[in-house]
PDB file of C-alpha atoms in Angstrom:
ATOM      1  CA  VAL A  15     135.459 114.113 116.271  1.00  0.00           C
ATOM      2  CA  ASP A  16     134.891 111.799 113.291  1.00  0.00           C
ATOM      3  CA  HIS A  17     132.539 109.630 115.361  1.00  0.00           C
ATOM      4  CA  GLN A  18     130.611 112.688 116.561  1.00  0.00           C
ATOM      5  CA  LYS A  19     130.313 113.980 113.002  1.00  0.00           C
ATOM      6  CA  ALA A  20     129.112 110.582 111.725  1.00  0.00           C
ATOM      7  CA  ASP A  21     126.587 110.379 114.548  1.00  0.00           C
ATOM      8  CA  TRP A  22     125.307 113.895 113.800  1.00  0.00           C
ATOM      9  CA  VAL A  23     124.943 113.242 110.059  1.00  0.00           C
ATOM     10  CA  SER A  24     123.304 109.860 110.646  1.00  0.00           C
ATOM     11  CA  ILE A  25     120.689 110.577 113.307  1.00  0.00           C
ATOM     12  CA  HIS A  26     121.616 113.017 116.065  1.00  0.00           C
ATOM     13  CA  LYS A  27     120.386 116.162 114.311  1.00  0.00           C
ATOM     14  CA  LYS A  28     116.956 114.509 114.012  1.00  0.00           C
ATOM     15  CA  ILE A  29     116.671 113.443 117.643  1.00  0.00           C
ATOM     16  CA  CYS A  30     118.754 116.061 119.472  1.00  0.00           C
ATOM     17  CA  GLN A  31     115.743 118.019 120.778  1.00  0.00           C
ATOM     18  CA  LEU A  32     113.857 114.791 121.547  1.00  0.00           C
ATOM     19  CA  LEU A  33     116.653 113.624 123.866  1.00  0.00           C
ATOM     20  CA  ILE A  34     116.345 116.630 126.222  1.00  0.00           C
ATOM     21  CA  PRO A  35     113.084 115.590 127.979  1.00  0.00           C
ATOM     22  CA  ILE A  36     114.251 111.944 128.051  1.00  0.00           C
ATOM     23  CA  ARG A  37     117.484 112.829 129.841  1.00  0.00           C
ATOM     24  CA  THR A  38     115.807 115.226 132.270  1.00  0.00           C
ATOM     25  CA  SER A  39     115.076 113.498 135.592  1.00  0.00           C
ATOM     26  CA  LEU A  40     111.536 113.587 136.923  1.00  0.00           C
ATOM     27  CA  PRO A  41     111.077 115.912 139.933  1.00  0.00           C
ATOM     28  CA  PHE A  42     111.321 113.943 143.164  1.00  0.00           C
ATOM     29  CA  LEU A  43     108.288 115.460 144.906  1.00  0.00           C
ATOM     30  CA  LEU A  44     105.584 114.082 142.633  1.00  0.00           C
ATOM     31  CA  SER A  45     102.441 112.135 143.429  1.00  0.00           C
ATOM     32  CA  GLU A  46     102.241 108.480 142.402  1.00  0.00           C
ATOM     33  CA  LYS A  47      99.799 109.395 139.622  1.00  0.00           C
ATOM     34  CA  GLU A  48     102.111 112.132 138.274  1.00  0.00           C
ATOM     35  CA  ARG A  49     105.147 109.825 138.344  1.00  0.00           C
ATOM     36  CA  LYS A  50     103.204 107.115 136.490  1.00  0.00           C
ATOM     37  CA  HIS A  51     102.109 109.650 133.868  1.00  0.00           C
ATOM     38  CA  GLY A  52     105.704 110.900 133.580  1.00  0.00           C
ATOM     39  CA  MET A  53     107.008 107.343 133.016  1.00  0.00           C
ATOM     40  CA  GLU A  54     104.322 106.665 130.378  1.00  0.00           C
ATOM     41  CA  GLN A  55     105.351 109.835 128.526  1.00  0.00           C
ATOM     42  CA  LEU A  56     109.022 108.813 128.757  1.00  0.00           C
ATOM     43  CA  VAL A  57     108.347 105.375 127.228  1.00  0.00           C
ATOM     44  CA  LYS A  58     106.221 106.967 124.488  1.00  0.00           C
ATOM     45  CA  ARG A  59     109.080 109.327 123.588  1.00  0.00           C
ATOM     46  CA  GLN A  60     111.610 106.482 123.637  1.00  0.00           C
ATOM     47  CA  LYS A  61     109.424 104.368 121.305  1.00  0.00           C
ATOM     48  CA  TYR A  62     109.116 107.327 118.941  1.00  0.00           C
ATOM     49  CA  ILE A  63     112.930 107.652 118.836  1.00  0.00           C
ATOM     50  CA  ILE A  64     113.253 103.875 118.224  1.00  0.00           C
ATOM     51  CA  ASP A  65     110.958 104.116 115.177  1.00  0.00           C
ATOM     52  CA  LEU A  66     112.679 107.264 113.886  1.00  0.00           C
ATOM     53  CA  ALA A  67     116.211 105.884 114.332  1.00  0.00           C
ATOM     54  CA  TYR A  68     115.322 102.468 112.865  1.00  0.00           C
ATOM     55  CA  GLY A  69     113.576 104.027 109.855  1.00  0.00           C
ATOM     56  CA  THR A  70     116.510 106.381 109.245  1.00  0.00           C
ATOM     57  CA  ALA A  71     119.004 103.488 109.413  1.00  0.00           C
ATOM     58  CA  GLN A  72     116.873 101.472 106.975  1.00  0.00           C
ATOM     59  CA  GLU A  73     116.844 104.375 104.502  1.00  0.00           C
ATOM     60  CA  PHE A  74     120.636 104.639 104.646  1.00  0.00           C
ATOM     61  CA  VAL A  75     121.011 100.877 104.033  1.00  0.00           C
ATOM     62  CA  LEU A  76     118.607 100.997 101.078  1.00  0.00           C
ATOM     63  CA  ASP A  77     120.616 103.905  99.651  1.00  0.00           C
ATOM     64  CA  GLY A  78     123.820 101.868 100.003  1.00  0.00           C
ATOM     65  CA  LYS A  79     125.122 104.199 102.756  1.00  0.00           C
ATOM     66  CA  HIS A  80     125.925 101.413 105.180  1.00  0.00           C
ATOM     67  CA  LYS A  81     128.445 103.313 107.283  1.00  0.00           C
ATOM     68  CA  GLU A  82     125.985 106.177 107.859  1.00  0.00           C
ATOM     69  CA  ALA A  83     123.328 103.672 108.962  1.00  0.00           C
ATOM     70  CA  ILE A  84     125.328 102.335 111.919  1.00  0.00           C
ATOM     71  CA  PRO A  85     124.944 105.277 114.366  1.00  0.00           C
ATOM     72  CA  ALA A  86     121.180 105.439 113.755  1.00  0.00           C
ATOM     73  CA  ALA A  87     120.808 101.671 114.207  1.00  0.00           C
ATOM     74  CA  LEU A  88     122.832 101.867 117.439  1.00  0.00           C
ATOM     75  CA  HIS A  89     120.399 104.475 118.798  1.00  0.00           C
ATOM     76  CA  ALA A  90     117.489 102.173 117.873  1.00  0.00           C
ATOM     77  CA  LEU A  91     119.188  99.324 119.745  1.00  0.00           C
ATOM     78  CA  HIS A  92     120.003 101.503 122.767  1.00  0.00           C
ATOM     79  CA  PHE A  93     116.455 102.752 123.256  1.00  0.00           C
ATOM     80  CA  SER A  94     114.947  99.320 122.485  1.00  0.00           C
ATOM     81  CA  THR A  95     117.087  97.953 125.328  1.00  0.00           C
ATOM     82  CA  GLU A  96     115.893 100.772 127.622  1.00  0.00           C
ATOM     83  CA  VAL A  97     112.220 100.095 126.855  1.00  0.00           C
ATOM     84  CA  TYR A  98     112.077  96.300 126.450  1.00  0.00           C
ATOM     85  CA  GLY A  99     115.117  94.926 128.309  1.00  0.00           C
ATOM     86  CA  SER A 100     118.343  93.396 127.027  1.00  0.00           C
ATOM     87  CA  ASN A 101     116.924  89.933 126.188  1.00  0.00           C
ATOM     88  CA  SER A 102     113.709  90.986 124.459  1.00  0.00           C
ATOM     89  CA  VAL A 103     112.829  89.769 120.972  1.00  0.00           C
ATOM     90  CA  GLN A 104     111.996  93.433 120.225  1.00  0.00           C
ATOM     91  CA  LEU A 105     115.765  94.025 119.960  1.00  0.00           C
ATOM     92  CA  VAL A 106     116.245  91.559 117.091  1.00  0.00           C
ATOM     93  CA  PRO A 107     115.316  93.958 114.220  1.00  0.00           C
ATOM     94  CA  ALA A 108     117.903  96.488 115.454  1.00  0.00           C
ATOM     95  CA  TYR A 109     120.596  93.788 115.763  1.00  0.00           C
ATOM     96  CA  LEU A 110     119.821  92.545 112.238  1.00  0.00           C
ATOM     97  CA  LEU A 111     119.921  96.064 110.822  1.00  0.00           C
ATOM     98  CA  LEU A 112     123.286  96.673 112.521  1.00  0.00           C
ATOM     99  CA  ALA A 113     124.587  93.402 111.078  1.00  0.00           C
ATOM    100  CA  GLU A 114     123.392  94.325 107.573  1.00  0.00           C
ATOM    101  CA  ALA A 115     124.935  97.793 107.837  1.00  0.00           C
ATOM    102  CA  SER A 116     128.207  96.261 109.055  1.00  0.00           C
ATOM    103  CA  THR A 117     128.391  93.876 106.067  1.00  0.00           C
ATOM    104  CA  GLY A 118     128.132  96.697 103.522  1.00  0.00           C
ATOM    105  CA  LYS A 119     130.901  96.966 100.931  1.00  0.00           C
ATOM    106  CA  TYR A 120     132.116 100.277 102.384  1.00  0.00           C
ATOM    107  CA  CYS A 121     132.329  98.895 105.932  1.00  0.00           C
ATOM    108  CA  VAL A 122     135.619  97.032 105.505  1.00  0.00           C
ATOM    109  CA  GLY A 123     136.716  95.355 108.720  1.00  0.00           C
ATOM    110  CA  HIS A 124     133.246  95.394 110.275  1.00  0.00           C
ATOM    111  CA  LEU A 125     132.427  91.713 109.627  1.00  0.00           C
ATOM    112  CA  PRO A 126     133.502  90.529 113.132  1.00  0.00           C
ATOM    113  CA  GLN A 127     131.125  93.118 114.610  1.00  0.00           C
ATOM    114  CA  ALA A 128     128.352  91.965 112.251  1.00  0.00           C
ATOM    115  CA  SER A 129     128.939  88.400 113.452  1.00  0.00           C
ATOM    116  CA  LYS A 130     128.451  89.514 117.076  1.00  0.00           C
ATOM    117  CA  TYR A 131     125.196  91.297 116.248  1.00  0.00           C
ATOM    118  CA  LEU A 132     123.880  88.217 114.432  1.00  0.00           C
ATOM    119  CA  SER A 133     124.914  85.898 117.271  1.00  0.00           C
ATOM    120  CA  GLN A 134     123.027  88.100 119.729  1.00  0.00           C
ATOM    121  CA  ALA A 135     119.927  88.125 117.507  1.00  0.00           C
ATOM    122  CA  GLU A 136     120.094  84.340 117.021  1.00  0.00           C
ATOM    123  CA  TRP A 137     120.500  83.758 120.761  1.00  0.00           C
ATOM    124  CA  ILE A 138     117.411  85.858 121.541  1.00  0.00           C
ATOM    125  CA  VAL A 139     115.343  84.050 118.881  1.00  0.00           C
ATOM    126  CA  LEU A 140     116.409  80.631 120.204  1.00  0.00           C
ATOM    127  CA  ARG A 141     115.376  81.689 123.725  1.00  0.00           C
ATOM    128  CA  THR A 142     111.948  82.825 122.490  1.00  0.00           C
ATOM    129  CA  PRO A 143     109.826  79.710 121.764  1.00  0.00           C
ATOM    130  CA  ASP A 144     106.890  81.731 120.395  1.00  0.00           C
ATOM    131  CA  CYS A 145     109.072  83.980 118.222  1.00  0.00           C
ATOM    132  CA  SER A 146     107.115  85.212 115.196  1.00  0.00           C
ATOM    133  CA  ILE A 147     107.826  83.940 111.680  1.00  0.00           C
ATOM    134  CA  ASP A 148     108.363  87.580 110.711  1.00  0.00           C
ATOM    135  CA  ILE A 149     111.434  87.763 112.973  1.00  0.00           C
ATOM    136  CA  GLN A 150     112.654  84.274 112.011  1.00  0.00           C
ATOM    137  CA  TYR A 151     112.741  84.923 108.270  1.00  0.00           C
ATOM    138  CA  GLN A 152     114.550  88.219 108.857  1.00  0.00           C
ATOM    139  CA  LEU A 153     117.153  86.394 110.963  1.00  0.00           C
ATOM    140  CA  HIS A 154     117.807  83.879 108.163  1.00  0.00           C
ATOM    141  CA  ARG A 155     118.112  86.747 105.683  1.00  0.00           C
ATOM    142  CA  GLY A 156     120.644  88.458 107.927  1.00  0.00           C
ATOM    143  CA  LEU A 157     122.642  85.242 108.271  1.00  0.00           C
ATOM    144  CA  GLY A 158     122.453  84.724 104.507  1.00  0.00           C
ATOM    145  CA  LEU A 159     123.787  88.209 103.750  1.00  0.00           C
ATOM    146  CA  PHE A 160     126.587  87.750 106.266  1.00  0.00           C
ATOM    147  CA  CYS A 161     127.643  84.397 104.755  1.00  0.00           C
ATOM    148  CA  ALA A 162     127.534  85.977 101.280  1.00  0.00           C
ATOM    149  CA  ALA A 163     129.804  88.808 102.498  1.00  0.00           C
ATOM    150  CA  GLU A 164     132.218  86.122 103.747  1.00  0.00           C
ATOM    151  CA  GLU A 165     131.895  84.419 100.331  1.00  0.00           C
ATOM    152  CA  ASN A 166     130.511  81.294 101.987  1.00  0.00           C
ATOM    153  CA  PHE A 167     127.910  81.000  99.237  1.00  0.00           C
ATOM    154  CA  GLU A 168     126.659  77.500 100.025  1.00  0.00           C
ATOM    155  CA  GLN A 169     125.754  78.500 103.584  1.00  0.00           C
ATOM    156  CA  ALA A 170     124.323  81.794 102.314  1.00  0.00           C
ATOM    157  CA  LEU A 171     121.978  79.963  99.938  1.00  0.00           C
ATOM    158  CA  TYR A 172     120.906  77.635 102.776  1.00  0.00           C
ATOM    159  CA  HIS A 173     119.868  80.586 104.954  1.00  0.00           C
ATOM    160  CA  LEU A 174     118.192  82.414 102.079  1.00  0.00           C
ATOM    161  CA  ALA A 175     116.222  79.256 101.192  1.00  0.00           C
ATOM    162  CA  ASN A 176     114.969  79.217 104.810  1.00  0.00           C
ATOM    163  CA  ASP A 177     114.221  82.933 104.538  1.00  0.00           C
ATOM    164  CA  ILE A 178     112.083  82.349 101.408  1.00  0.00           C
ATOM    165  CA  TYR A 179     110.337  79.308 102.904  1.00  0.00           C
ATOM    166  CA  LEU A 180     109.387  81.123 106.132  1.00  0.00           C
ATOM    167  CA  ALA A 181     108.389  84.379 104.404  1.00  0.00           C
ATOM    168  CA  SER A 182     106.297  82.618 101.736  1.00  0.00           C
ATOM    169  CA  SER A 183     104.549  80.384 104.291  1.00  0.00           C
ATOM    170  CA  THR A 184     103.363  83.515 106.113  1.00  0.00           C
ATOM    171  CA  PHE A 185     103.012  86.194 103.448  1.00  0.00           C
ATOM    172  CA  GLY A 186     102.663  84.132 100.238  1.00  0.00           C
ATOM    173  CA  LEU A 187     104.999  83.272  97.350  1.00  0.00           C
ATOM    174  CA  LYS A 188     104.337  86.550  95.521  1.00  0.00           C
ATOM    175  CA  SER A 189     104.695  88.857  98.513  1.00  0.00           C
ATOM    176  CA  ILE A 190     107.131  91.778  98.836  1.00  0.00           C
ATOM    177  CA  GLU A 191     108.525  90.105 101.980  1.00  0.00           C
ATOM    178  CA  THR A 192     109.435  86.964 100.023  1.00  0.00           C
ATOM    179  CA  SER A 193     110.886  88.866  97.048  1.00  0.00           C
ATOM    180  CA  GLY A 194     113.842  90.103  99.130  1.00  0.00           C
ATOM    181  CA  GLY A 195     115.060  86.535  99.666  1.00  0.00           C
ATOM    182  CA  TYR A 196     114.813  85.801  95.923  1.00  0.00           C
ATOM    183  CA  PHE A 197     116.717  88.996  95.147  1.00  0.00           C
ATOM    184  CA  HIS A 198     119.644  88.219  97.459  1.00  0.00           C
ATOM    185  CA  MET A 199     119.728  84.624  96.201  1.00  0.00           C
ATOM    186  CA  ALA A 200     119.821  85.907  92.607  1.00  0.00           C
ATOM    187  CA  ASN A 201     122.797  88.131  93.496  1.00  0.00           C
ATOM    188  CA  ILE A 202     124.723  85.076  94.706  1.00  0.00           C
ATOM    189  CA  PHE A 203     124.043  83.102  91.516  1.00  0.00           C
ATOM    190  CA  PHE A 204     125.004  86.198  89.507  1.00  0.00           C
ATOM    191  CA  HIS A 205     128.287  86.382  91.454  1.00  0.00           C
ATOM    192  CA  GLN A 206     128.861  82.686  90.674  1.00  0.00           C
ATOM    193  CA  ASN A 207     128.219  83.412  86.971  1.00  0.00           C
ATOM    194  CA  LYS A 208     125.148  81.111  86.946  1.00  0.00           C
ATOM    195  CA  MET A 209     123.267  83.566  84.783  1.00  0.00           C
ATOM    196  CA  ASP A 210     120.257  81.392  83.850  1.00  0.00           C
ATOM    197  CA  ILE A 211     119.303  80.868  87.498  1.00  0.00           C
ATOM    198  CA  ALA A 212     120.120  84.478  88.427  1.00  0.00           C
ATOM    199  CA  ASN A 213     117.991  85.933  85.604  1.00  0.00           C
ATOM    200  CA  SER A 214     115.114  83.592  86.439  1.00  0.00           C
ATOM    201  CA  LEU A 215     115.141  84.795  90.070  1.00  0.00           C
ATOM    202  CA  TYR A 216     115.480  88.465  89.075  1.00  0.00           C
ATOM    203  CA  ALA A 217     112.461  88.017  86.796  1.00  0.00           C
ATOM    204  CA  LYS A 218     110.559  86.503  89.737  1.00  0.00           C
ATOM    205  CA  VAL A 219     111.420  89.531  91.880  1.00  0.00           C
TER     206      VAL A 219
END
């Protein structure tokens, strides 16, 4: 019951009506053209749910509601798998969002699950030679946040430095994309009581 309630609050009430046509089988006696059109409509609906679920999960994470983000992110992952396949690089953002949600301060005991999500994302990226820089910097940010949650600050700073390098090389040093890496790095120095460095990075953000 608790899981169902969490799922409903997180995402299900938004997508409940959208799931009905997706879970309704196509009539068997259709022409090839009609079946093709039906499949195109199905994929379009699934992509819409992916965007809606992912955006909802992101909003929860930004609001610090990490636990509420998990069901929505799981729906994004599920439908991404349906549309793109289980080894597609298109799944990486959902895995990273799940990992970030699972490392939230109110998700005690979820770190092993976060580690699995990150391992899956990293494996997909390594198997994708032409993986975009956009995905790569997000992966390093996810790994950095996870290491910070484990209080492995040296490794966290290593990943965040890679995050900043990759993001700045693509979007520029003063971009919004790059500022996230600086912000998380500043939080680590703040936690270590290295206030001069932390304040300098916060000012940069």
